[in-house]
PDB file of C-alpha atoms in Angstrom:
ATOM      1  CA  MET A   1      86.407 130.659 128.839  1.00 56.00           C
ATOM      2  CA  ARG A   2      83.059 128.862 129.094  1.00 58.00           C
ATOM      3  CA  SER A   3      81.628 130.818 126.167  1.00 66.00           C
ATOM      4  CA  LYS A   4      84.622 129.873 124.013  1.00 54.00           C
ATOM      5  CA  LEU A   5      84.171 126.213 124.943  1.00 51.00           C
ATOM      6  CA  ASN A   6      80.452 126.358 124.148  1.00 56.00           C
ATOM      7  CA  LYS A   7      81.207 127.986 120.788  1.00 51.00           C
ATOM      8  CA  LEU A   8      83.833 125.354 120.025  1.00 50.00           C
ATOM      9  CA  ILE A   9      81.362 122.563 120.791  1.00 51.00           C
ATOM     10  CA  LYS A  10      78.619 124.242 118.766  1.00 56.00           C
ATOM     11  CA  ASP A  11      80.894 124.812 115.757  1.00 50.00           C
ATOM     12  CA  ASN A  12      82.097 121.200 115.824  1.00 53.00           C
ATOM     13  CA  ARG A  13      78.910 119.446 116.894  1.00 56.00           C
ATOM     14  CA  GLY A  14      78.784 117.240 113.792  1.00 53.00           C
ATOM     15  CA  LEU A  15      82.370 116.082 114.225  1.00 45.00           C
ATOM     16  CA  LEU A  16      81.870 115.392 117.936  1.00 43.00           C
ATOM     17  CA  VAL A  17      78.745 113.336 117.265  1.00 47.00           C
ATOM     18  CA  PHE A  18      80.608 111.383 114.571  1.00 38.00           C
ATOM     19  CA  VAL A  19      83.540 110.684 116.927  1.00 45.00           C
ATOM     20  CA  ALA A  20      81.161 109.609 119.712  1.00 45.00           C
ATOM     21  CA  LEU A  21      79.303 107.245 117.369  1.00 41.00           C
ATOM     22  CA  MET A  22      82.585 105.799 116.094  1.00 47.00           C
ATOM     23  CA  LEU A  23      83.732 105.130 119.669  1.00 45.00           C
ATOM     24  CA  VAL A  24      80.453 103.379 120.474  1.00 44.00           C
ATOM     25  CA  PHE A  25      80.722 101.381 117.227  1.00 44.00           C
ATOM     26  CA  ARG A  26      84.266 100.240 117.989  1.00 51.00           C
ATOM     27  CA  SER A  27      83.380  99.430 121.584  1.00 48.00           C
ATOM     28  CA  ALA A  28      80.231  97.370 120.976  1.00 47.00           C
ATOM     29  CA  VAL A  29      79.902  96.440 117.285  1.00 54.00           C
ATOM     30  CA  ALA A  30      83.212  96.003 115.442  1.00 57.00           C
ATOM     31  CA  ASP A  31      86.853  96.901 115.951  1.00 77.00           C
ATOM     32  CA  TRP A  32      90.253  96.108 114.504  1.00 70.00           C
ATOM     33  CA  ASN A  33      93.189  94.527 116.256  1.00 79.00           C
ATOM     34  CA  ASP A  34      96.888  94.799 115.525  1.00 82.00           C
ATOM     35  CA  VAL A  35      98.665  91.420 115.430  1.00 83.00           C
ATOM     36  CA  PRO A  36     102.270  91.884 116.611  1.00 81.00           C
ATOM     37  CA  THR A  37     103.357  88.217 116.790  1.00 87.00           C
ATOM     38  CA  GLY A  38     103.473  85.184 114.515  1.00 91.00           C
ATOM     39  CA  SER A  39     101.487  82.792 116.743  1.00 95.00           C
ATOM     40  CA  MET A  40      98.718  82.466 114.118  1.00 96.00           C
ATOM     41  CA  LYS A  41     100.955  81.952 111.073  1.00 94.00           C
ATOM     42  CA  PRO A  42     100.358  81.169 108.278  1.00 94.00           C
ATOM     43  CA  THR A  43      96.727  82.358 108.660  1.00 95.00           C
ATOM     44  CA  ILE A  44      97.572  85.709 110.263  1.00 95.00           C
ATOM     45  CA  VAL A  45     101.011  87.331 109.963  1.00 94.00           C
ATOM     46  CA  GLU A  46     102.779  90.093 111.855  1.00 93.00           C
ATOM     47  CA  GLY A  47     101.458  93.476 110.777  1.00 92.00           C
ATOM     48  CA  ASP A  48      97.929  92.318 109.977  1.00 94.00           C
ATOM     49  CA  ARG A  49      95.071  94.428 111.319  1.00 93.00           C
ATOM     50  CA  ILE A  50      92.200  92.006 111.779  1.00 94.00           C
ATOM     51  CA  LEU A  51      88.522  92.943 111.752  1.00 91.00           C
ATOM     52  CA  VAL A  52      86.767  91.805 114.940  1.00 93.00           C
ATOM     53  CA  ASP A  53      83.018  91.200 115.014  1.00 91.00           C
ATOM     54  CA  LYS A  54      82.059  92.120 118.580  1.00 90.00           C
ATOM     55  CA  LEU A  55      78.443  91.059 118.019  1.00 91.00           C
ATOM     56  CA  ALA A  56      79.405  87.496 117.102  1.00 93.00           C
ATOM     57  CA  TYR A  57      78.658  86.136 120.567  1.00 96.00           C
ATOM     58  CA  ASP A  58      77.344  88.936 122.812  1.00 94.00           C
ATOM     59  CA  LEU A  59      75.622  92.284 122.810  1.00 87.00           C
ATOM     60  CA  ARG A  60      77.627  94.288 125.331  1.00 87.00           C
ATOM     61  CA  LEU A  61      77.085  97.580 127.077  1.00 80.00           C
ATOM     62  CA  PRO A  62      79.355 100.062 125.233  1.00 81.00           C
ATOM     63  CA  PHE A  63      82.697 100.802 126.924  1.00 71.00           C
ATOM     64  CA  THR A  64      82.259  97.830 129.303  1.00 77.00           C
ATOM     65  CA  ASN A  65      82.535  94.049 129.227  1.00 82.00           C
ATOM     66  CA  VAL A  66      78.984  93.656 130.539  1.00 82.00           C
ATOM     67  CA  SER A  67      76.983  91.271 128.338  1.00 84.00           C
ATOM     68  CA  LEU A  68      73.416  92.498 127.831  1.00 86.00           C
ATOM     69  CA  LYS A  69      72.377  89.533 125.699  1.00 89.00           C
ATOM     70  CA  LYS A  70      74.065  86.334 124.592  1.00 92.00           C
ATOM     71  CA  LEU A  71      73.880  86.054 120.799  1.00 93.00           C
ATOM     72  CA  GLY A  72      75.719  82.770 120.278  1.00 94.00           C
ATOM     73  CA  ASP A  73      78.703  80.649 121.262  1.00 97.00           C
ATOM     74  CA  PRO A  74      82.049  80.027 119.574  1.00 98.00           C
ATOM     75  CA  SER A  75      82.287  77.012 117.267  1.00 97.00           C
ATOM     76  CA  ARG A  76      85.255  74.816 116.444  1.00 97.00           C
ATOM     77  CA  GLY A  77      87.379  76.655 113.917  1.00 97.00           C
ATOM     78  CA  ASP A  78      86.380  80.170 115.001  1.00 98.00           C
ATOM     79  CA  ILE A  79      89.242  82.631 115.463  1.00 97.00           C
ATOM     80  CA  ILE A  80      88.454  84.376 118.736  1.00 97.00           C
ATOM     81  CA  VAL A  81      89.780  87.534 120.363  1.00 96.00           C
ATOM     82  CA  PHE A  82      89.833  87.376 124.148  1.00 96.00           C
ATOM     83  CA  GLU A  83      91.162  89.241 127.178  1.00 94.00           C
ATOM     84  CA  SER A  84      93.242  86.644 128.993  1.00 96.00           C
ATOM     85  CA  GLN A  85      93.619  87.270 132.709  1.00 94.00           C
ATOM     86  CA  LYS A  86      96.300  84.587 132.955  1.00 94.00           C
ATOM     87  CA  ALA A  87      98.357  86.047 130.108  1.00 92.00           C
ATOM     88  CA  GLY A  88      97.559  89.641 131.067  1.00 91.00           C
ATOM     89  CA  ASP A  89      96.993  90.475 127.410  1.00 92.00           C
ATOM     90  CA  ARG A  90      94.511  90.415 124.531  1.00 92.00           C
ATOM     91  CA  LEU A  91      95.093  87.267 122.457  1.00 95.00           C
ATOM     92  CA  VAL A  92      93.957  85.850 119.125  1.00 96.00           C
ATOM     93  CA  LYS A  93      93.634  82.054 118.804  1.00 97.00           C
ATOM     94  CA  ARG A  94      91.544  79.396 117.078  1.00 98.00           C
ATOM     95  CA  VAL A  95      88.907  77.377 118.950  1.00 98.00           C
ATOM     96  CA  VAL A  96      89.569  73.634 118.631  1.00 98.00           C
ATOM     97  CA  GLY A  97      87.577  72.368 121.615  1.00 98.00           C
ATOM     98  CA  ILE A  98      84.106  73.387 122.827  1.00 98.00           C
ATOM     99  CA  PRO A  99      82.454  72.496 126.171  1.00 98.00           C
ATOM    100  CA  GLY A 100      82.227  68.731 126.594  1.00 98.00           C
ATOM    101  CA  ASP A 101      84.869  67.875 123.987  1.00 98.00           C
ATOM    102  CA  VAL A 102      87.666  65.470 124.885  1.00 98.00           C
ATOM    103  CA  VAL A 103      90.832  66.667 123.125  1.00 98.00           C
ATOM    104  CA  GLU A 104      94.294  65.164 122.763  1.00 98.00           C
ATOM    105  CA  MET A 105      97.379  66.114 120.735  1.00 97.00           C
ATOM    106  CA  ARG A 106      99.964  63.616 119.488  1.00 96.00           C
ATOM    107  CA  ASN A 107     102.923  64.878 117.477  1.00 94.00           C
ATOM    108  CA  ASN A 108     101.000  68.039 116.564  1.00 95.00           C
ATOM    109  CA  ARG A 109      97.968  66.061 115.353  1.00 96.00           C
ATOM    110  CA  LEU A 110      94.669  66.634 117.132  1.00 98.00           C
ATOM    111  CA  PHE A 111      92.220  63.978 118.270  1.00 98.00           C
ATOM    112  CA  ILE A 112      88.760  65.198 119.251  1.00 98.00           C
ATOM    113  CA  ASN A 113      86.319  62.878 121.011  1.00 97.00           C
ATOM    114  CA  GLY A 114      88.511  59.937 120.072  1.00 95.00           C
ATOM    115  CA  GLN A 115      88.626  60.767 116.349  1.00 96.00           C
ATOM    116  CA  PRO A 116      91.793  61.985 114.587  1.00 97.00           C
ATOM    117  CA  LEU A 117      91.523  65.061 112.414  1.00 98.00           C
ATOM    118  CA  ASN A 118      92.538  64.811 108.778  1.00 97.00           C
ATOM    119  CA  TYR A 119      95.775  66.494 107.653  1.00 97.00           C
ATOM    120  CA  ALA A 120      97.339  67.096 104.250  1.00 96.00           C
ATOM    121  CA  SER A 121     100.777  68.532 103.522  1.00 94.00           C
ATOM    122  CA  LEU A 122     100.806  71.955 101.864  1.00 93.00           C
ATOM    123  CA  ASN A 123     104.500  72.857 101.713  1.00 90.00           C
ATOM    124  CA  ARG A 124     107.810  72.469 103.503  1.00 85.00           C
ATOM    125  CA  SER A 125     110.453  75.072 104.299  1.00 77.00           C
ATOM    126  CA  VAL A 126     113.383  75.648 106.637  1.00 73.00           C
ATOM    127  CA  GLU A 127     110.828  76.888 109.199  1.00 70.00           C
ATOM    128  CA  GLY A 128     108.977  73.570 109.163  1.00 81.00           C
ATOM    129  CA  GLU A 129     105.869  72.290 107.402  1.00 92.00           C
ATOM    130  CA  ASP A 130     102.480  73.807 106.640  1.00 95.00           C
ATOM    131  CA  LEU A 131      99.574  71.369 106.901  1.00 96.00           C
ATOM    132  CA  LEU A 132      95.927  71.659 105.937  1.00 97.00           C
ATOM    133  CA  GLU A 133      93.936  70.737 109.042  1.00 98.00           C
ATOM    134  CA  ASN A 134      90.284  69.726 108.665  1.00 97.00           C
ATOM    135  CA  LEU A 135      88.590  70.750 111.899  1.00 96.00           C
ATOM    136  CA  TYR A 136      85.084  69.299 111.563  1.00 93.00           C
ATOM    137  CA  GLY A 137      84.703  70.804 108.090  1.00 94.00           C
ATOM    138  CA  VAL A 138      86.689  73.990 108.765  1.00 95.00           C
ATOM    139  CA  GLU A 139      89.841  73.656 106.666  1.00 96.00           C
ATOM    140  CA  HIS A 140      92.760  75.919 107.535  1.00 96.00           C
ATOM    141  CA  ALA A 141      96.538  75.872 107.476  1.00 96.00           C
ATOM    142  CA  VAL A 142      98.697  75.154 110.509  1.00 97.00           C
ATOM    143  CA  ARG A 143     102.467  75.407 110.819  1.00 96.00           C
ATOM    144  CA  ILE A 144     104.626  72.877 112.663  1.00 94.00           C
ATOM    145  CA  LYS A 145     108.370  72.603 113.224  1.00 90.00           C
ATOM    146  CA  THR A 146     110.472  69.521 112.631  1.00 82.00           C
ATOM    147  CA  GLY A 147     112.145  67.643 115.452  1.00 78.00           C
ATOM    148  CA  HIS A 148     111.116  67.383 119.093  1.00 80.00           C
ATOM    149  CA  GLN A 149     108.887  70.256 120.203  1.00 90.00           C
ATOM    150  CA  PRO A 150     107.749  70.775 123.815  1.00 91.00           C
ATOM    151  CA  LEU A 151     104.179  71.756 122.852  1.00 93.00           C
ATOM    152  CA  ALA A 152     103.579  69.035 120.257  1.00 94.00           C
ATOM    153  CA  ASN A 153     101.798  66.680 122.667  1.00 96.00           C
ATOM    154  CA  PHE A 154      99.260  66.822 125.463  1.00 96.00           C
ATOM    155  CA  PRO A 155      97.174  64.067 127.062  1.00 96.00           C
ATOM    156  CA  LEU A 156      93.398  63.700 127.012  1.00 97.00           C
ATOM    157  CA  VAL A 157      91.628  66.712 128.501  1.00 97.00           C
ATOM    158  CA  LYS A 158      87.917  67.426 128.756  1.00 98.00           C
ATOM    159  CA  VAL A 159      86.796  70.975 128.039  1.00 98.00           C
ATOM    160  CA  PRO A 160      84.674  72.186 130.983  1.00 98.00           C
ATOM    161  CA  ASP A 161      81.381  74.057 130.807  1.00 97.00           C
ATOM    162  CA  ASN A 162      81.619  77.744 129.864  1.00 97.00           C
ATOM    163  CA  ALA A 163      85.182  77.342 128.590  1.00 98.00           C
ATOM    164  CA  TYR A 164      87.048  76.651 125.340  1.00 98.00           C
ATOM    165  CA  LEU A 165      90.324  75.120 124.224  1.00 98.00           C
ATOM    166  CA  ALA A 166      92.071  77.438 121.764  1.00 98.00           C
ATOM    167  CA  LEU A 167      95.376  77.022 119.914  1.00 98.00           C
ATOM    168  CA  GLY A 168      97.497  79.169 117.647  1.00 97.00           C
ATOM    169  CA  ASP A 169      97.821  78.003 114.043  1.00 97.00           C
ATOM    170  CA  ASN A 170     101.596  78.301 114.470  1.00 96.00           C
ATOM    171  CA  ARG A 171     101.463  75.256 116.685  1.00 96.00           C
ATOM    172  CA  ASP A 172     105.036  75.223 118.001  1.00 95.00           C
ATOM    173  CA  ASN A 173     105.231  78.968 118.566  1.00 93.00           C
ATOM    174  CA  SER A 174     102.058  79.899 120.439  1.00 95.00           C
ATOM    175  CA  ALA A 175     101.318  80.500 124.133  1.00 94.00           C
ATOM    176  CA  ASP A 176      97.747  79.218 123.977  1.00 97.00           C
ATOM    177  CA  SER A 177      95.583  76.824 126.018  1.00 97.00           C
ATOM    178  CA  ARG A 178      98.591  74.531 126.374  1.00 97.00           C
ATOM    179  CA  VAL A 179     100.214  77.307 128.417  1.00 96.00           C
ATOM    180  CA  ILE A 180      97.379  79.405 129.903  1.00 97.00           C
ATOM    181  CA  GLY A 181      94.677  76.736 130.170  1.00 97.00           C
ATOM    182  CA  PHE A 182      91.075  76.813 129.023  1.00 98.00           C
ATOM    183  CA  ILE A 183      89.583  80.112 127.853  1.00 98.00           C
ATOM    184  CA  PRO A 184      86.627  81.222 130.023  1.00 98.00           C
ATOM    185  CA  ARG A 185      83.544  82.163 128.006  1.00 98.00           C
ATOM    186  CA  ASP A 186      83.328  85.588 129.658  1.00 96.00           C
ATOM    187  CA  GLU A 187      86.844  86.533 128.459  1.00 97.00           C
ATOM    188  CA  ILE A 188      85.880  86.246 124.775  1.00 97.00           C
ATOM    189  CA  ARG A 189      85.289  89.621 123.114  1.00 95.00           C
ATOM    190  CA  GLY A 190      84.570  88.712 119.506  1.00 95.00           C
ATOM    191  CA  ARG A 191      85.362  86.761 116.369  1.00 96.00           C
ATOM    192  CA  ALA A 192      87.939  87.664 113.709  1.00 95.00           C
ATOM    193  CA  HIS A 193      87.050  86.755 110.135  1.00 90.00           C
ATOM    194  CA  HIS A 194      88.999  89.108 107.826  1.00 93.00           C
ATOM    195  CA  VAL A 195      92.267  91.008 107.623  1.00 94.00           C
ATOM    196  CA  LEU A 196      91.275  94.658 107.299  1.00 91.00           C
ATOM    197  CA  PHE A 197      94.706  95.766 106.082  1.00 90.00           C
ATOM    198  CA  SER A 198      98.323  94.759 106.602  1.00 92.00           C
ATOM    199  CA  LEU A 199     101.702  96.483 106.973  1.00 91.00           C
ATOM    200  CA  ASN A 200     104.990  94.746 106.239  1.00 92.00           C
ATOM    201  CA  TYR A 201     107.178  95.302 109.299  1.00 84.00           C
ATOM    202  CA  GLU A 202     110.224  93.987 107.434  1.00 82.00           C
ATOM    203  CA  ASN A 203     109.827  96.329 104.439  1.00 83.00           C
ATOM    204  CA  TYR A 204     109.467  99.865 105.807  1.00 76.00           C
ATOM    205  CA  PHE A 205     105.867  99.207 106.949  1.00 81.00           C
ATOM    206  CA  LEU A 206     104.666  99.216 103.350  1.00 90.00           C
ATOM    207  CA  PRO A 207     101.090  97.978 102.826  1.00 90.00           C
ATOM    208  CA  ARG A 208     100.561  94.387 101.697  1.00 93.00           C
ATOM    209  CA  SER A 209      97.815  94.967  99.139  1.00 91.00           C
ATOM    210  CA  GLU A 210      97.257  91.226  98.640  1.00 94.00           C
ATOM    211  CA  ARG A 211      96.107  90.915 102.261  1.00 94.00           C
ATOM    212  CA  PHE A 212      93.542  93.744 102.236  1.00 92.00           C
ATOM    213  CA  TYR A 213      90.191  92.318 103.397  1.00 90.00           C
ATOM    214  CA  LYS A 214      91.520  88.769 103.117  1.00 93.00           C
ATOM    215  CA  ALA A 215      89.264  86.135 104.677  1.00 92.00           C
ATOM    216  CA  ILE A 216      90.848  84.178 107.531  1.00 89.00           C
TER     217      ILE A 216
END
C-alpha cells in the first residue's frame, strides 16, 4: 500500500506542487469571492466573483490570519473583504470612515468631518434611485430607495482607532456598520478591485461577458 502511495506521489509530483502553490497563493496573495447578495449594488451584483488582493494591507502567514507585516491601511472608498465576528460571515463593503473621522448620515447623504459629500443623480427606477457619490475623490454609484427607510439616517459617530466604518453601496439593503458596528482592523482580509467573472443567477447561470475583469 505504501509503495503504491509513493508511486502515485512520484508520478504526480508536478501536479501536487502546482496544487500546493495555488493553495498558498489563494491563502496569502490573491483569491476570489462569490457575492451571493445585492448589498453592493449597483457596483457589485449577485453572481459576481470578485478578485481580492490579500496583500493590499497585510502580509499574512499562509493558511492563517496571522499578520507578518503591515503593508498599508484601508482608505476611504476602498472595497474591503472582512471576516465579521458579529455577523458570523465574510462580508464585502465600502470604507467610508477611517480612524478619527466623524461621520453622519442624513436621508442617505453622508457628512464626513462636518462636510457633506457631493451627489449627482444617475438614473431612477421602480427600485429607487442611483446616485454618483464623490467620496473624497473616489466617485462610485450608490442605490437608495424612495420613502422612509430605517437605515437612511444615523447621528454623528467618531471612528475609533484600529477600526473602520463601512457601508454597502445598496444603502437601504445592506447589513453593514449601521447594523454590526465598526469593522476592527484585524478582521480585514483584503481589498476587492475587479470582478473576475460573473454568472447570471436569473438566466441559467450564463456568464455575463460584459462584467469579466470589470473594475469596481
